[in-house]
JSON list of C-alpha atoms in Angstrom, two decimals:
[
{"chain": "A", "resi": 129, "resn": "MET", "atom": "CA", "xyz": [-0.91, -9.93, 23.72]},
{"chain": "A", "resi": 130, "resn": "LYS", "atom": "CA", "xyz": [-3.82, -7.53, 23.48]},
{"chain": "A", "resi": 131, "resn": "SER", "atom": "CA", "xyz": [-6.96, -8.35, 21.51]},
{"chain": "A", "resi": 132, "resn": "VAL", "atom": "CA", "xyz": [-8.20, -5.61, 19.22]},
{"chain": "A", "resi": 133, "resn": "VAL", "atom": "CA", "xyz": [-11.57, -5.35, 17.50]},
{"chain": "A", "resi": 134, "resn": "PHE", "atom": "CA", "xyz": [-11.53, -3.76, 14.07]},
{"chain": "A", "resi": 135, "resn": "ILE", "atom": "CA", "xyz": [-14.56, -1.96, 12.74]},
{"chain": "A", "resi": 136, "resn": "ARG", "atom": "CA", "xyz": [-14.18, -1.61, 9.02]},
{"chain": "A", "resi": 137, "resn": "GLY", "atom": "CA", "xyz": [-16.18, 0.35, 6.56]},
{"chain": "A", "resi": 138, "resn": "LYS", "atom": "CA", "xyz": [-16.06, 0.07, 2.81]},
{"chain": "A", "resi": 139, "resn": "ARG", "atom": "CA", "xyz": [-12.71, -0.62, 1.19]},
{"chain": "A", "resi": 140, "resn": "TYR", "atom": "CA", "xyz": [-11.39, 1.34, -1.73]},
{"chain": "A", "resi": 141, "resn": "THR", "atom": "CA", "xyz": [-8.45, 0.76, -4.04]},
{"chain": "A", "resi": 142, "resn": "ILE", "atom": "CA", "xyz": [-6.64, 3.79, -5.43]},
{"chain": "A", "resi": 143, "resn": "LEU", "atom": "CA", "xyz": [-4.77, 3.19, -8.68]},
{"chain": "A", "resi": 144, "resn": "PRO", "atom": "CA", "xyz": [-2.56, 6.19, -9.46]},
{"chain": "A", "resi": 145, "resn": "ALA", "atom": "CA", "xyz": [-0.49, 6.70, -12.59]},
{"chain": "A", "resi": 146, "resn": "LEU", "atom": "CA", "xyz": [2.65, 8.49, -11.49]},
{"chain": "A", "resi": 147, "resn": "THR", "atom": "CA", "xyz": [5.36, 10.15, -13.60]},
{"chain": "A", "resi": 148, "resn": "LEU", "atom": "CA", "xyz": [8.22, 12.46, -12.70]},
{"chain": "A", "resi": 149, "resn": "ASP", "atom": "CA", "xyz": [5.73, 15.32, -13.13]},
{"chain": "A", "resi": 150, "resn": "GLY", "atom": "CA", "xyz": [3.35, 13.90, -10.51]},
{"chain": "A", "resi": 151, "resn": "ILE", "atom": "CA", "xyz": [0.07, 12.02, -10.68]},
{"chain": "A", "resi": 152, "resn": "ILE", "atom": "CA", "xyz": [-1.26, 12.12, -14.23]},
{"chain": "A", "resi": 153, "resn": "ALA", "atom": "CA", "xyz": [-4.32, 9.95, -13.64]},
{"chain": "A", "resi": 154, "resn": "ALA", "atom": "CA", "xyz": [-6.04, 8.15, -10.80]},
{"chain": "A", "resi": 155, "resn": "LYS", "atom": "CA", "xyz": [-8.89, 5.72, -10.51]},
{"chain": "A", "resi": 156, "resn": "ILE", "atom": "CA", "xyz": [-10.75, 4.84, -7.32]},
{"chain": "A", "resi": 157, "resn": "ILE", "atom": "CA", "xyz": [-12.39, 1.43, -7.23]},
{"chain": "A", "resi": 158, "resn": "GLU", "atom": "CA", "xyz": [-14.78, 0.34, -4.51]},
{"chain": "A", "resi": 159, "resn": "GLY", "atom": "CA", "xyz": [-13.53, -2.87, -2.93]},
{"chain": "A", "resi": 160, "resn": "SER", "atom": "CA", "xyz": [-10.19, -4.62, -3.04]},
{"chain": "A", "resi": 161, "resn": "CYS", "atom": "CA", "xyz": [-8.43, -5.83, -6.18]},
{"chain": "A", "resi": 162, "resn": "LYS", "atom": "CA", "xyz": [-6.99, -9.31, -6.59]},
{"chain": "A", "resi": 163, "resn": "ASN", "atom": "CA", "xyz": [-3.45, -10.16, -7.72]},
{"chain": "A", "resi": 164, "resn": "ASN", "atom": "CA", "xyz": [-2.01, -6.95, -6.32]},
{"chain": "A", "resi": 165, "resn": "VAL", "atom": "CA", "xyz": [1.68, -6.25, -5.95]},
{"chain": "A", "resi": 166, "resn": "ILE", "atom": "CA", "xyz": [2.11, -4.49, -2.63]},
{"chain": "A", "resi": 167, "resn": "ILE", "atom": "CA", "xyz": [5.26, -2.35, -2.50]},
{"chain": "A", "resi": 168, "resn": "MET", "atom": "CA", "xyz": [6.23, -1.42, 1.04]},
{"chain": "A", "resi": 169, "resn": "ASP", "atom": "CA", "xyz": [9.06, 0.36, 2.76]},
{"chain": "A", "resi": 170, "resn": "ASN", "atom": "CA", "xyz": [10.99, -1.30, 5.55]},
{"chain": "A", "resi": 171, "resn": "ALA", "atom": "CA", "xyz": [8.89, -0.24, 8.52]},
{"chain": "A", "resi": 172, "resn": "VAL", "atom": "CA", "xyz": [8.90, -2.99, 11.15]},
{"chain": "A", "resi": 173, "resn": "ILE", "atom": "CA", "xyz": [5.14, -3.56, 10.82]},
{"chain": "A", "resi": 174, "resn": "HIS", "atom": "CA", "xyz": [5.52, -4.27, 7.09]},
{"chain": "A", "resi": 175, "resn": "HIS", "atom": "CA", "xyz": [7.71, -7.29, 7.88]},
{"chain": "A", "resi": 176, "resn": "ASP", "atom": "CA", "xyz": [5.14, -8.87, 10.20]},
{"chain": "A", "resi": 177, "resn": "GLU", "atom": "CA", "xyz": [4.64, -12.51, 9.16]},
{"chain": "A", "resi": 178, "resn": "ALA", "atom": "CA", "xyz": [0.87, -12.33, 9.68]},
{"chain": "A", "resi": 179, "resn": "LEU", "atom": "CA", "xyz": [0.60, -9.31, 7.38]},
{"chain": "A", "resi": 180, "resn": "VAL", "atom": "CA", "xyz": [2.72, -10.90, 4.64]},
{"chain": "A", "resi": 181, "resn": "GLU", "atom": "CA", "xyz": [0.74, -14.16, 4.90]},
{"chain": "A", "resi": 182, "resn": "LEU", "atom": "CA", "xyz": [-2.56, -12.28, 4.66]},
{"chain": "A", "resi": 183, "resn": "ILE", "atom": "CA", "xyz": [-1.42, -10.50, 1.50]},
{"chain": "A", "resi": 184, "resn": "GLU", "atom": "CA", "xyz": [-0.13, -13.70, -0.07]},
{"chain": "A", "resi": 185, "resn": "GLU", "atom": "CA", "xyz": [-3.24, -15.72, 0.90]},
{"chain": "A", "resi": 186, "resn": "THR", "atom": "CA", "xyz": [-5.40, -13.24, -0.99]},
{"chain": "A", "resi": 187, "resn": "GLY", "atom": "CA", "xyz": [-3.28, -13.56, -4.12]},
{"chain": "A", "resi": 188, "resn": "GLY", "atom": "CA", "xyz": [-1.02, -10.57, -3.56]},
{"chain": "A", "resi": 189, "resn": "LYS", "atom": "CA", "xyz": [2.74, -10.35, -3.86]},
{"chain": "A", "resi": 190, "resn": "VAL", "atom": "CA", "xyz": [4.94, -8.40, -1.44]},
{"chain": "A", "resi": 191, "resn": "VAL", "atom": "CA", "xyz": [7.92, -6.38, -2.68]},
{"chain": "A", "resi": 192, "resn": "TYR", "atom": "CA", "xyz": [10.10, -4.31, -0.34]},
{"chain": "A", "resi": 193, "resn": "LEU", "atom": "CA", "xyz": [11.91, -1.11, -1.25]},
{"chain": "A", "resi": 194, "resn": "PRO", "atom": "CA", "xyz": [15.66, -1.02, -0.58]},
{"chain": "A", "resi": 195, "resn": "PRO", "atom": "CA", "xyz": [16.48, 0.45, 2.87]},
{"chain": "A", "resi": 196, "resn": "TYR", "atom": "CA", "xyz": [16.96, 4.22, 3.09]},
{"chain": "A", "resi": 197, "resn": "SER", "atom": "CA", "xyz": [15.74, 4.94, -0.43]},
{"chain": "A", "resi": 198, "resn": "PRO", "atom": "CA", "xyz": [12.89, 7.48, -0.34]},
{"chain": "A", "resi": 199, "resn": "ASP", "atom": "CA", "xyz": [13.77, 8.37, -3.93]},
{"chain": "A", "resi": 200, "resn": "PHE", "atom": "CA", "xyz": [12.27, 5.00, -4.93]},
{"chain": "A", "resi": 201, "resn": "ASN", "atom": "CA", "xyz": [9.03, 5.84, -3.12]},
{"chain": "A", "resi": 202, "resn": "PRO", "atom": "CA", "xyz": [7.66, 8.93, -4.91]},
{"chain": "A", "resi": 203, "resn": "ILE", "atom": "CA", "xyz": [4.07, 7.89, -4.24]},
{"chain": "A", "resi": 204, "resn": "GLU", "atom": "CA", "xyz": [4.53, 9.05, -0.64]},
{"chain": "A", "resi": 205, "resn": "THR", "atom": "CA", "xyz": [5.05, 12.61, -1.84]},
{"chain": "A", "resi": 206, "resn": "ALA", "atom": "CA", "xyz": [2.07, 12.32, -4.17]},
{"chain": "A", "resi": 207, "resn": "PHE", "atom": "CA", "xyz": [-0.21, 11.08, -1.40]},
{"chain": "A", "resi": 208, "resn": "LEU", "atom": "CA", "xyz": [0.76, 13.84, 1.05]},
{"chain": "A", "resi": 209, "resn": "THR", "atom": "CA", "xyz": [-2.07, 15.98, -0.31]},
{"chain": "A", "resi": 210, "resn": "LEU", "atom": "CA", "xyz": [-4.58, 13.17, 0.23]},
{"chain": "A", "resi": 211, "resn": "LYS", "atom": "CA", "xyz": [-3.48, 12.67, 3.84]},
{"chain": "A", "resi": 212, "resn": "ALA", "atom": "CA", "xyz": [-3.70, 16.37, 4.70]}
]
C-alpha cells in the first residue's frame, strides 16, 4: 500500500437545478454541506468501503445509479462545460 499526502484547498458545494432543458439555476456554496445524498455511478472507486464510510460518518447517504444507465445521469452532460 502506498501512502499519499493530500493538499486540499477550500471546498465548494455546487447545487445545480437540472431539467430536461439543462441547468436552470446553480448555487455555489463555500464549504461542504451536511446531510447530503451522494449519487454515484458504478465506478470501482465509488464502491470503496472507506469512501462510503467517510460519506456516512459525515451524515451523508450513498445512492448508486443502476449499471449501464447514463440516461439516469444527466448531470454528467451538464458538467462537461465546467470540466473543459
